[in-house]
């Protein structure tokens, strides 16, 4: 691996990690298109969707570890939600990660497109609660059975793609009325839980290119802390708008690629 390729992968990893700390997306929704589309623009051979998914699963785990810890220290993680959703989605992620070995690249692109489109459209909706509810978020009741069922399904898709925890932010906000900052912080810890088994599943089936993954992971883990720090300085309204625009642009790009393939 040449120095220029290492520098490119590190830069892409830093972008994904920053997004993880800022928006609670684990970085996967950003890293998947970056790794899939950017290297060919610099003359490198394109990475196939399965390899990208494997590298992303590694990056998501470490970004969620560092970013989630930063949000946890500030009390922006709902413990009941993270345990229920984390355990259920982790089980689903292991299933999806192992099964991803036998699915086509086209299937992965369409699945990613569906998830990003749904998440982007959801975040464009009005907030289902008043912003003043942020302070009492830790006392919110949790509908554990519906949350576990939704999380299991999301986990399977996360296992396929190595990404997908971004879906938990709109899910928690609109289906379970969780305040934005707590939804973002909780999503990072949920991503850590399901990302562990998802990463293990891909690693056990020899899908992870270790050198490339190590470069991306190192840069992402460090930049996730910076993203979490910037998160504190931005209003929840702006955070939701950034999230909606980012995910929608990525969804459009993925659908164009799927249409042409």
XYZ file of C-alpha atoms in Angstrom:
261
model
C 0.000 0.000 0.000
C 1.511 3.304 -1.132
C 1.752 6.458 0.976
C -0.773 8.291 -1.214
C -3.342 5.536 -0.768
C -2.758 5.484 2.996
C -3.243 9.265 3.105
C -6.461 9.011 1.084
C -7.917 6.255 3.271
C -6.936 8.144 6.438
C -8.629 11.303 5.155
C -11.810 9.429 4.308
C -11.743 7.712 7.695
C -11.385 11.079 9.433
C -14.475 12.407 7.633
C -16.506 9.375 8.632
C -15.346 9.517 12.238
C -16.166 13.223 12.536
C -19.681 12.535 11.239
C -20.028 9.798 13.839
C -19.248 12.085 16.740
C -21.319 14.963 15.358
C -24.469 13.166 14.186
C -24.411 9.767 15.917
C -24.386 7.912 12.611
C -21.470 5.642 13.453
C -19.800 7.001 10.339
C -21.088 4.167 8.160
C -23.563 6.233 6.174
C -20.696 8.548 5.253
C -17.904 5.995 4.911
C -19.757 3.614 2.586
C -20.139 6.103 -0.305
C -16.733 7.703 0.380
C -14.875 4.403 0.097
C -17.026 3.243 -2.801
C -16.821 6.372 -4.987
C -13.711 8.390 -4.053
C -10.683 6.061 -4.632
C -11.413 5.664 -8.395
C -11.438 9.475 -8.736
C -7.765 9.420 -7.699
C -6.819 6.614 -10.079
C -7.151 3.688 -7.688
C -9.052 0.530 -8.522
C -12.615 0.701 -7.140
C -13.436 -1.327 -4.045
C -16.382 -3.687 -4.421
C -19.402 -3.208 -2.162
C -18.581 -6.248 -0.006
C -15.055 -5.013 0.742
C -16.365 -1.532 1.497
C -18.971 -2.987 3.862
C -16.246 -4.943 5.679
C -13.988 -1.889 6.130
C -16.960 0.214 7.220
C -17.961 -2.339 9.854
C -14.489 -1.967 11.378
C -14.625 1.830 11.294
C -18.124 1.975 12.778
C -17.076 -0.089 15.773
C -14.187 2.174 16.780
C -15.933 5.459 15.920
C -18.890 4.399 18.053
C -16.526 3.423 20.874
C -14.848 6.836 21.043
C -17.820 8.992 20.066
C -20.239 7.069 22.284
C -17.983 7.482 25.309
C -17.898 11.252 24.788
C -21.712 11.468 24.669
C -22.075 9.076 27.621
C -19.933 11.326 29.798
C -22.319 14.223 29.111
C -25.418 12.226 30.064
C -26.788 12.096 26.506
C -27.298 8.327 26.415
C -30.560 6.666 27.502
C -29.484 3.462 29.240
C -32.745 1.522 28.821
C -32.937 2.258 25.116
C -29.322 1.383 24.441
C -29.509 -1.969 26.239
C -32.743 -3.068 24.555
C -31.909 -1.796 21.070
C -28.238 -2.711 21.356
C -28.778 -6.351 22.283
C -31.533 -6.895 19.697
C -29.666 -5.165 16.870
C -26.422 -6.955 17.772
C -28.135 -10.314 17.274
C -29.498 -9.143 13.945
C -26.115 -7.720 12.886
C -24.396 -11.060 13.421
C -26.991 -12.777 11.237
C -26.705 -10.146 8.506
C -22.893 -10.037 8.592
C -22.555 -13.772 8.045
C -25.313 -13.856 5.391
C -23.723 -10.933 3.505
C -21.075 -13.306 2.163
C -23.679 -14.815 -0.171
C -25.564 -11.762 -1.477
C -24.875 -9.725 -4.594
C -23.387 -6.256 -4.826
C -26.602 -4.995 -6.410
C -28.597 -6.188 -3.410
C -26.321 -4.269 -1.036
C -26.628 -1.058 -3.064
C -30.427 -1.235 -3.207
C -30.643 -2.009 0.515
C -28.384 0.944 1.332
C -30.446 3.193 -0.927
C -33.703 2.207 0.763
C -32.312 2.817 4.243
C -30.805 6.220 3.450
C -33.911 7.410 1.607
C -36.190 6.471 4.495
C -33.920 8.065 7.108
C -33.490 11.279 5.132
C -37.216 11.718 4.530
C -38.018 11.007 8.180
C -35.601 13.651 9.475
C -37.288 16.280 7.292
C -40.498 15.904 9.310
C -41.381 18.305 12.174
C -40.119 17.356 15.629
C -42.659 15.185 17.511
C -41.841 16.864 20.860
C -40.907 20.246 22.276
C -37.235 21.083 22.524
C -37.620 21.644 26.266
C -38.010 17.900 26.759
C -34.263 17.413 26.314
C -33.508 17.787 30.029
C -35.897 15.058 31.170
C -34.895 12.545 28.513
C -33.303 10.079 30.945
C -36.722 9.497 32.549
C -38.492 8.576 29.299
C -40.397 5.265 29.414
C -39.268 2.621 26.923
C -41.653 0.375 24.964
C -39.207 -2.528 25.040
C -40.960 -5.097 22.838
C -41.611 -2.763 19.854
C -38.110 -1.303 20.226
C -36.529 -4.766 20.299
C -38.455 -5.907 17.202
C -37.512 -2.804 15.213
C -33.904 -3.049 16.390
C -33.581 -6.709 15.380
C -34.716 -5.880 11.838
C -32.378 -2.894 11.656
C -29.527 -5.041 12.949
C -29.868 -7.538 10.098
C -29.541 -4.716 7.557
C -26.601 -3.255 9.482
C -24.871 -6.631 9.349
C -25.307 -6.807 5.572
C -23.913 -3.320 4.951
C -21.464 -2.772 7.785
C -23.454 0.460 8.204
C -26.998 1.458 9.031
C -27.037 2.690 12.604
C -28.016 6.076 11.169
C -31.534 4.601 10.929
C -31.787 4.588 14.732
C -31.731 8.391 14.995
C -35.046 8.977 13.132
C -36.457 5.746 14.599
C -35.876 6.914 18.169
C -37.006 10.488 17.492
C -40.234 9.746 15.603
C -41.329 6.296 16.785
C -40.258 6.584 20.427
C -40.262 10.388 20.963
C -36.652 10.550 22.160
C -35.046 14.048 22.143
C -32.532 14.644 19.358
C -29.320 14.832 21.399
C -30.190 11.723 23.414
C -31.178 9.879 20.223
C -27.787 10.728 18.717
C -25.806 9.736 21.821
C -27.806 6.541 22.343
C -27.405 5.584 18.684
C -23.626 5.664 19.000
C -23.685 3.230 21.942
C -26.217 1.031 20.131
C -23.854 1.081 17.163
C -21.006 -0.040 19.378
C -23.020 -3.021 20.596
C -24.256 -4.267 17.235
C -21.042 -3.196 15.485
C -19.042 -5.565 17.664
C -20.863 -8.678 16.471
C -21.185 -7.356 12.929
C -17.430 -6.821 12.789
C -16.762 -10.246 14.277
C -19.058 -11.857 11.694
C -17.207 -10.261 8.771
C -13.810 -10.920 10.328
C -14.636 -14.583 10.930
C -15.650 -15.021 7.279
C -12.418 -13.357 6.029
C -14.130 -10.325 4.500
C -12.015 -7.633 6.226
C -8.869 -6.277 4.466
C -6.858 -5.727 7.628
C -4.346 -3.120 6.432
C -6.893 -0.815 4.793
C -9.265 -1.213 7.726
C -6.521 -0.326 10.226
C -5.752 2.963 8.442
C -9.414 3.984 8.230
C -10.151 2.955 11.814
C -7.246 4.901 13.336
C -8.196 8.148 11.628
C -11.909 7.689 12.327
C -11.479 6.965 16.024
C -9.521 10.173 16.612
C -11.822 12.418 14.573
C -14.937 11.024 16.301
C -13.847 12.837 19.463
C -13.618 16.114 17.543
C -17.085 15.577 16.089
C -18.554 14.963 19.528
C -17.019 18.227 20.763
C -18.506 20.248 17.884
C -21.862 18.551 18.564
C -22.133 20.481 21.836
C -21.965 23.831 20.045
C -24.765 23.208 17.510
C -28.514 23.500 18.149
C -30.711 20.428 17.747
C -32.564 22.059 14.862
C -29.340 22.503 12.905
C -28.207 18.979 13.757
C -31.420 17.530 12.325
C -31.111 19.614 9.150
C -27.496 18.568 8.609
C -28.494 14.952 9.144
C -31.428 15.128 6.699
C -29.411 16.842 3.944
C -26.406 14.554 4.320
C -28.379 11.322 4.265
C -30.588 12.500 1.380
C -27.576 13.385 -0.780
C -26.016 10.012 -0.086
C -29.294 8.261 -0.924
C -29.480 10.094 -4.270
C -25.919 9.082 -5.127
C -26.539 5.443 -4.263
C -29.754 5.287 -6.333
C -27.958 6.765 -9.367
C -25.274 4.096 -9.058
C -27.833 1.305 -8.644
C -29.757 2.553 -11.679
C -26.643 2.568 -13.871
C -25.402 -0.851 -12.751
